[in-house]
Amino acid sequence: MKILLIGKVGQLGWELHRALGGLGNLSVFDFPQVDLERPETIRGLIQNVRPDLIVNAAAYTAVDKAETEQDRAWKINAVAPGVLAEEAGKLKAVCIHYSTDYVFDGQKREPYVETDEPAPINFYGRSKLGGERLVQETDSAYIILRTSWVYSLRQQGGFVNKVLQWAREKETMRVVEDQIGSPTWARMLAGLTALLVARGGSQLYDYVGSRRGIYHAAGSGGVSRLEWARVILRYDSNPEQQRVKKLEPASSSEFPTPAARPPYSVLNCERFERTFDLRIPGWEESLQLAMGDRNTGP
Ligand SMILES: NC(=O)c1ccc[n+]([C@@H]2O[C@H](COP(=O)([O-])OP(=O)(O)OC[C@H]3O[C@@H](n4cnc5c(N)ncnc54)[C@H](OP(=O)(O)O)[C@@H]3O)[C@@H](O)[C@H]2O)c1
């Protein structure tokens, strides 16, 4: 099987590069070889590689900047996935793409299911929803995995690393408690993607074709950012380096951002689990593994 992975340096792309390697002949492209802002670079690339499977890990993920870079965010998050899926359809290749919990407005108080009506409250969410719709309009064999609160311990700046850093700098940490979501370890999501591909095996096109659609795939369960921070500190393997003595609840209104965030975006992943006969680990179970790995891994 020829696999084309787009994006290998982002949180998920880096893990997919590792996870998909054993499943076929993997070609990996990143910006600037492929620029999702310029669809012609995508079409040319796909026609050259002629893959059986396209996995798109690239996206415009700067949620706040997207408010002012709407044209760019739309091209990368909406137009480009549509082009990828269209080209996949021409080749009878499978297309796997990722979307976001931010397609929802966060007004629900129980986990979102795939049939809930999207109503994004920021431009990033609108552009990702645009991508979902343009992929769905094609006649390709596609899977869209909606995920949420993706983290990786490899990259500075993500929530987990930030919490560990703040804990070493401050005695009192204030973290918002009015945002509730499903933390998702990038490696876990890449592993799920690889398992799904392996399930299809040599019949991948028919396997995905008969199951094509949107699925929720995120760390199982939900948690506030405040509670997430508390658990991160608990799994810190160098707690003696922490200066923090108090972890206090804060409200999102204390930290205004250009883009609004949904207050609640926990995803119900039962449809994914049932369809692909896979179990998604609880968010805390994955976090514990991720933080253990941080201390022992390369
Ligand atoms: N992060 C989250 O919390 C989260 C939550 C829900 C859903 N998702 C979705 O999950 C997927 C993976 O997210 P992630 O966290 O791994 O994102 P990420 O770490 O920000 O990686 C995205 C990658 O896309 C690349 N990219 C940006 N513009 C590009 C362009 N014009 N052409 C080619 N590549 C371009 C970025 O390159 P540069 O770094 O050079 O810009 C980056 O390497 C995305 O579809 C995202 O929307 C993420």
GROMACS .gro file of N, CA and C in nm, residues 60-160:
model
  303
   60TYR      N    1  -0.423   2.467   0.963
   60TYR     CA    2  -0.398   2.599   1.023
   60TYR      C    3  -0.459   2.591   1.163
   61THR      N    4  -0.373   2.584   1.266
   61THR     CA    5  -0.423   2.555   1.401
   61THR      C    6  -0.410   2.673   1.498
   62ALA      N    7  -0.370   2.789   1.446
   62ALA     CA    8  -0.356   2.906   1.534
   62ALA      C    9  -0.495   2.967   1.555
   63VAL      N   10  -0.563   2.920   1.659
   63VAL     CA   11  -0.705   2.952   1.678
   63VAL      C   12  -0.728   3.103   1.687
   64ASP      N   13  -0.644   3.174   1.760
   64ASP     CA   14  -0.665   3.319   1.775
   64ASP      C   15  -0.628   3.395   1.648
   65LYS      N   16  -0.515   3.356   1.587
   65LYS     CA   17  -0.470   3.426   1.465
   65LYS      C   18  -0.569   3.408   1.350
   66ALA      N   19  -0.642   3.296   1.354
   66ALA     CA   20  -0.738   3.268   1.245
   66ALA      C   21  -0.845   3.376   1.235
   67GLU      N   22  -0.870   3.445   1.346
   67GLU     CA   23  -0.972   3.553   1.343
   67GLU      C   24  -0.932   3.663   1.246
   68THR      N   25  -0.800   3.687   1.235
   68THR     CA   26  -0.756   3.795   1.146
   68THR      C   27  -0.694   3.742   1.016
   69GLU      N   28  -0.664   3.611   1.010
   69GLU     CA   29  -0.610   3.553   0.886
   69GLU      C   30  -0.713   3.458   0.826
   70GLN      N   31  -0.834   3.508   0.811
   70GLN     CA   32  -0.944   3.420   0.773
   70GLN      C   33  -0.926   3.357   0.635
   71ASP      N   34  -0.873   3.437   0.542
   71ASP     CA   35  -0.859   3.385   0.407
   71ASP      C   36  -0.762   3.266   0.406
   72ARG      N   37  -0.652   3.283   0.478
   72ARG     CA   38  -0.550   3.177   0.483
   72ARG      C   39  -0.604   3.053   0.553
   73ALA      N   40  -0.669   3.077   0.668
   73ALA     CA   41  -0.724   2.964   0.745
   73ALA      C   42  -0.827   2.888   0.661
   74TRP      N   43  -0.907   2.961   0.585
   74TRP     CA   44  -1.011   2.896   0.503
   74TRP      C   45  -0.948   2.808   0.395
   75LYS      N   46  -0.843   2.866   0.328
   75LYS     CA   47  -0.779   2.788   0.220
   75LYS      C   48  -0.720   2.658   0.276
   76ILE      N   49  -0.651   2.669   0.391
   76ILE     CA   50  -0.580   2.552   0.444
   76ILE      C   51  -0.676   2.452   0.508
   77ASN      N   52  -0.773   2.503   0.583
   77ASN     CA   53  -0.860   2.412   0.660
   77ASN      C   54  -0.986   2.369   0.587
   78ALA      N   55  -1.028   2.447   0.488
   78ALA     CA   56  -1.152   2.410   0.418
   78ALA      C   57  -1.124   2.368   0.273
   79VAL      N   58  -1.063   2.459   0.195
   79VAL     CA   59  -1.045   2.428   0.051
   79VAL      C   60  -0.952   2.308   0.032
   80ALA      N   61  -0.836   2.310   0.101
   80ALA     CA   62  -0.735   2.206   0.076
   80ALA      C   63  -0.787   2.064   0.108
   81PRO      N   64  -0.853   2.041   0.222
   81PRO     CA   65  -0.903   1.905   0.246
   81PRO      C   66  -1.002   1.859   0.139
   82GLY      N   67  -1.080   1.955   0.088
   82GLY     CA   68  -1.173   1.921  -0.020
   82GLY      C   69  -1.098   1.875  -0.144
   83VAL      N   70  -0.988   1.945  -0.175
   83VAL     CA   71  -0.908   1.908  -0.293
   83VAL      C   72  -0.843   1.770  -0.271
   84LEU      N   73  -0.792   1.749  -0.149
   84LEU     CA   74  -0.730   1.619  -0.118
   84LEU      C   75  -0.830   1.505  -0.140
   85ALA      N   76  -0.950   1.525  -0.089
   85ALA     CA   77  -1.052   1.420  -0.100
   85ALA      C   78  -1.095   1.401  -0.245
   86GLU      N   79  -1.103   1.513  -0.318
   86GLU     CA   80  -1.142   1.503  -0.459
   86GLU      C   81  -1.038   1.423  -0.537
   87GLU      N   82  -0.910   1.454  -0.514
   87GLU     CA   83  -0.803   1.381  -0.583
   87GLU      C   84  -0.800   1.235  -0.538
   88ALA      N   85  -0.827   1.212  -0.410
   88ALA     CA   86  -0.832   1.073  -0.360
   88ALA      C   87  -0.941   0.997  -0.435
   89GLY      N   88  -1.056   1.063  -0.450
   89GLY     CA   89  -1.169   1.001  -0.520
   89GLY      C   90  -1.131   0.960  -0.662
   90LYS      N   91  -1.057   1.047  -0.732
   90LYS     CA   92  -1.019   1.016  -0.872
   90LYS      C   93  -0.934   0.890  -0.879
   91LEU      N   94  -0.849   0.870  -0.775
   91LEU     CA   95  -0.756   0.757  -0.776
   91LEU      C   96  -0.813   0.633  -0.706
   92LYS      N   97  -0.932   0.646  -0.651
   92LYS     CA   98  -0.989   0.542  -0.564
   92LYS      C   99  -0.895   0.515  -0.446
   93ALA      N  100  -0.846   0.625  -0.391
   93ALA     CA  101  -0.763   0.617  -0.270
   93ALA      C  102  -0.850   0.657  -0.150
   94VAL      N  103  -0.809   0.611  -0.034
   94VAL     CA  104  -0.878   0.647   0.091
   94VAL      C  105  -0.821   0.779   0.142
   95CYS      N  106  -0.906   0.862   0.201
   95CYS     CA  107  -0.859   0.989   0.255
   95CYS      C  108  -0.895   0.996   0.404
   96ILE      N  109  -0.795   1.016   0.489
   96ILE     CA  110  -0.821   1.034   0.633
   96ILE      C  111  -0.783   1.177   0.670
   97HIS      N  112  -0.878   1.245   0.732
   97HIS     CA  113  -0.860   1.387   0.765
   97HIS      C  114  -0.905   1.408   0.910
   98TYR      N  115  -0.857   1.516   0.972
   98TYR     CA  116  -0.889   1.542   1.113
   98TYR      C  117  -0.965   1.673   1.127
   99SER      N  118  -1.065   1.671   1.214
   99SER     CA  119  -1.138   1.794   1.242
   99SER      C  120  -1.139   1.816   1.395
  100THR      N  121  -1.227   1.902   1.439
  100THR     CA  122  -1.211   1.953   1.574
  100THR      C  123  -1.343   1.961   1.653
  101ASP      N  124  -1.329   1.953   1.784
  101ASP     CA  125  -1.443   1.977   1.875
  101ASP      C  126  -1.492   2.122   1.864
  102TYR      N  127  -1.406   2.212   1.810
  102TYR     CA  128  -1.445   2.352   1.799
  102TYR      C  129  -1.550   2.377   1.690
  103VAL      N  130  -1.599   2.271   1.626
  103VAL     CA  131  -1.714   2.292   1.536
  103VAL      C  132  -1.842   2.310   1.618
  104PHE      N  133  -1.834   2.281   1.750
  104PHE     CA  134  -1.953   2.295   1.836
  104PHE      C  135  -1.946   2.425   1.917
  105ASP      N  136  -2.064   2.472   1.959
  105ASP     CA  137  -2.066   2.598   2.034
  105ASP      C  138  -2.044   2.578   2.184
  106GLY      N  139  -2.049   2.453   2.230
  106GLY     CA  140  -2.018   2.428   2.372
  106GLY      C  141  -2.133   2.451   2.467
  107GLN      N  142  -2.254   2.460   2.413
  107GLN     CA  143  -2.369   2.485   2.503
  107GLN      C  144  -2.428   2.357   2.559
  108LYS      N  145  -2.386   2.242   2.505
  108LYS     CA  146  -2.441   2.114   2.553
  108LYS      C  147  -2.377   2.082   2.688
  109ARG      N  148  -2.439   1.997   2.765
  109ARG     CA  149  -2.377   1.958   2.892
  109ARG      C  150  -2.357   1.808   2.904
  110GLU      N  151  -2.364   1.743   2.789
  110GLU     CA  152  -2.326   1.601   2.787
  110GLU      C  153  -2.247   1.580   2.658
  111PRO      N  154  -2.165   1.473   2.653
  111PRO     CA  155  -2.073   1.460   2.539
  111PRO      C  156  -2.141   1.468   2.402
  112TYR      N  157  -2.075   1.541   2.314
  112TYR     CA  158  -2.128   1.561   2.179
  112TYR      C  159  -2.118   1.432   2.098
  113VAL      N  160  -2.225   1.403   2.024
  113VAL     CA  161  -2.223   1.291   1.931
  113VAL      C  162  -2.219   1.348   1.789
  114GLU      N  163  -2.190   1.260   1.694
  114GLU     CA  164  -2.167   1.303   1.556
  114GLU      C  165  -2.290   1.368   1.494
  115THR      N  166  -2.409   1.334   1.544
  115THR     CA  167  -2.531   1.390   1.484
  115THR      C  168  -2.570   1.524   1.545
  116ASP      N  169  -2.497   1.570   1.646
  116ASP     CA  170  -2.526   1.704   1.700
  116ASP      C  171  -2.492   1.808   1.594
  117GLU      N  172  -2.574   1.913   1.594
  117GLU     CA  173  -2.557   2.018   1.492
  117GLU      C  174  -2.434   2.104   1.524
  118PRO      N  175  -2.337   2.116   1.431
  118PRO     CA  176  -2.224   2.205   1.455
  118PRO      C  177  -2.271   2.352   1.455
  119ALA      N  178  -2.205   2.434   1.534
  119ALA     CA  179  -2.235   2.577   1.538
  119ALA      C  180  -2.111   2.648   1.592
  120PRO      N  181  -2.005   2.656   1.508
  120PRO     CA  182  -1.877   2.709   1.559
  120PRO      C  183  -1.888   2.853   1.606
  121ILE      N  184  -1.809   2.885   1.710
  121ILE     CA  185  -1.814   3.022   1.763
  121ILE      C  186  -1.685   3.098   1.736
  122ASN      N  187  -1.595   3.037   1.658
  122ASN     CA  188  -1.475   3.112   1.616
  122ASN      C  189  -1.442   3.074   1.472
  123PHE      N  190  -1.351   3.151   1.410
  123PHE     CA  191  -1.328   3.128   1.267
  123PHE      C  192  -1.254   2.997   1.242
  124TYR      N  193  -1.164   2.961   1.332
  124TYR     CA  194  -1.096   2.831   1.318
  124TYR      C  195  -1.200   2.719   1.307
  125GLY      N  196  -1.297   2.720   1.398
  125GLY     CA  197  -1.403   2.618   1.396
  125GLY      C  198  -1.483   2.624   1.267
  126ARG      N  199  -1.510   2.747   1.219
  126ARG     CA  200  -1.587   2.761   1.094
  126ARG      C  201  -1.507   2.704   0.976
  127SER      N  202  -1.375   2.732   0.977
  127SER     CA  203  -1.294   2.683   0.864
  127SER      C  204  -1.282   2.530   0.868
  128LYS      N  205  -1.272   2.472   0.987
  128LYS     CA  206  -1.263   2.325   0.996
  128LYS      C  207  -1.396   2.261   0.955
  129LEU      N  208  -1.506   2.327   0.992
  129LEU     CA  209  -1.638   2.276   0.951
  129LEU      C  210  -1.650   2.285   0.799
  130GLY      N  211  -1.598   2.394   0.742
  130GLY     CA  212  -1.597   2.408   0.596
  130GLY      C  213  -1.522   2.290   0.533
  131GLY      N  214  -1.408   2.251   0.594
  131GLY     CA  215  -1.330   2.137   0.544
  131GLY      C  216  -1.411   2.008   0.549
  132GLU      N  217  -1.481   1.987   0.661
  132GLU     CA  218  -1.563   1.866   0.673
  132GLU      C  219  -1.662   1.860   0.557
  133ARG      N  220  -1.727   1.975   0.532
  133ARG     CA  221  -1.835   1.976   0.432
  133ARG      C  222  -1.780   1.955   0.292
  134LEU      N  223  -1.664   2.016   0.263
  134LEU     CA  224  -1.609   1.999   0.128
  134LEU      C  225  -1.559   1.856   0.107
  135VAL      N  226  -1.508   1.793   0.212
  135VAL     CA  227  -1.468   1.651   0.199
  135VAL      C  228  -1.593   1.566   0.177
  136GLN      N  229  -1.698   1.596   0.253
  136GLN     CA  230  -1.822   1.516   0.242
  136GLN      C  231  -1.888   1.528   0.105
  137GLU      N  232  -1.864   1.643   0.039
  137GLU     CA  233  -1.926   1.662  -0.094
  137GLU      C  234  -1.860   1.576  -0.201
  138THR      N  235  -1.741   1.523  -0.175
  138THR     CA  236  -1.673   1.441  -0.277
  138THR      C  237  -1.728   1.298  -0.271
  139ASP      N  238  -1.696   1.220  -0.375
  139ASP     CA  239  -1.743   1.082  -0.367
  139ASP      C  240  -1.630   0.988  -0.326
  140SER      N  241  -1.537   1.041  -0.245
  140SER     CA  242  -1.422   0.960  -0.204
  140SER      C  243  -1.457   0.871  -0.085
  141ALA      N  244  -1.371   0.773  -0.059
  141ALA     CA  245  -1.382   0.692   0.061
  141ALA      C  246  -1.304   0.767   0.169
  142TYR      N  247  -1.375   0.842   0.251
  142TYR     CA  248  -1.306   0.928   0.348
  142TYR      C  249  -1.348   0.893   0.492
  143ILE      N  250  -1.258   0.926   0.583
  143ILE     CA  251  -1.288   0.923   0.726
  143ILE      C  252  -1.245   1.057   0.781
  144ILE      N  253  -1.333   1.124   0.851
  144ILE     CA  254  -1.295   1.248   0.922
  144ILE      C  255  -1.299   1.216   1.070
  145LEU      N  256  -1.185   1.231   1.135
  145LEU     CA  257  -1.180   1.206   1.279
  145LEU      C  258  -1.183   1.342   1.350
  146ARG      N  259  -1.293   1.367   1.419
  146ARG     CA  260  -1.299   1.492   1.500
  146ARG      C  261  -1.234   1.463   1.633
  147THR      N  262  -1.133   1.543   1.663
  147THR     CA  263  -1.062   1.521   1.788
  147THR      C  264  -1.060   1.649   1.871
  148SER      N  265  -0.994   1.645   1.987
  148SER     CA  266  -1.000   1.766   2.071
  148SER      C  267  -0.877   1.776   2.162
  149TRP      N  268  -0.842   1.897   2.199
  149TRP     CA  269  -0.736   1.926   2.297
  149TRP      C  270  -0.614   1.834   2.277
  150VAL      N  271  -0.561   1.836   2.154
  150VAL     CA  272  -0.448   1.748   2.122
  150VAL      C  273  -0.321   1.799   2.192
  151TYR      N  274  -0.246   1.708   2.253
  151TYR     CA  275  -0.119   1.749   2.315
  151TYR      C  276  -0.010   1.651   2.279
  152SER      N  277   0.111   1.703   2.288
  152SER     CA  278   0.228   1.620   2.267
  152SER      C  279   0.333   1.671   2.363
  153LEU      N  280   0.410   1.582   2.421
  153LEU     CA  281   0.513   1.626   2.516
  153LEU      C  282   0.640   1.671   2.443
  154ARG      N  283   0.643   1.647   2.312
  154ARG     CA  284   0.763   1.681   2.234
  154ARG      C  285   0.774   1.831   2.213
  155GLN      N  286   0.657   1.899   2.207
  155GLN     CA  287   0.661   2.038   2.166
  155GLN      C  288   0.646   2.132   2.283
  156GLN      N  289   0.737   2.227   2.291
  156GLN     CA  290   0.723   2.331   2.392
  156GLN      C  291   0.598   2.410   2.357
  157GLY      N  292   0.533   2.463   2.458
  157GLY     CA  293   0.421   2.552   2.425
  157GLY      C  294   0.286   2.485   2.435
  158GLY      N  295   0.280   2.352   2.430
  158GLY     CA  296   0.151   2.286   2.448
  158GLY      C  297   0.109   2.295   2.594
  159PHE      N  298  -0.018   2.262   2.622
  159PHE     CA  299  -0.072   2.283   2.756
  159PHE      C  300   0.006   2.204   2.862
  160VAL      N  301   0.039   2.079   2.835
  160VAL     CA  302   0.104   1.996   2.936
  160VAL      C  303   0.241   2.055   2.972
   0.00000   0.00000   0.00000
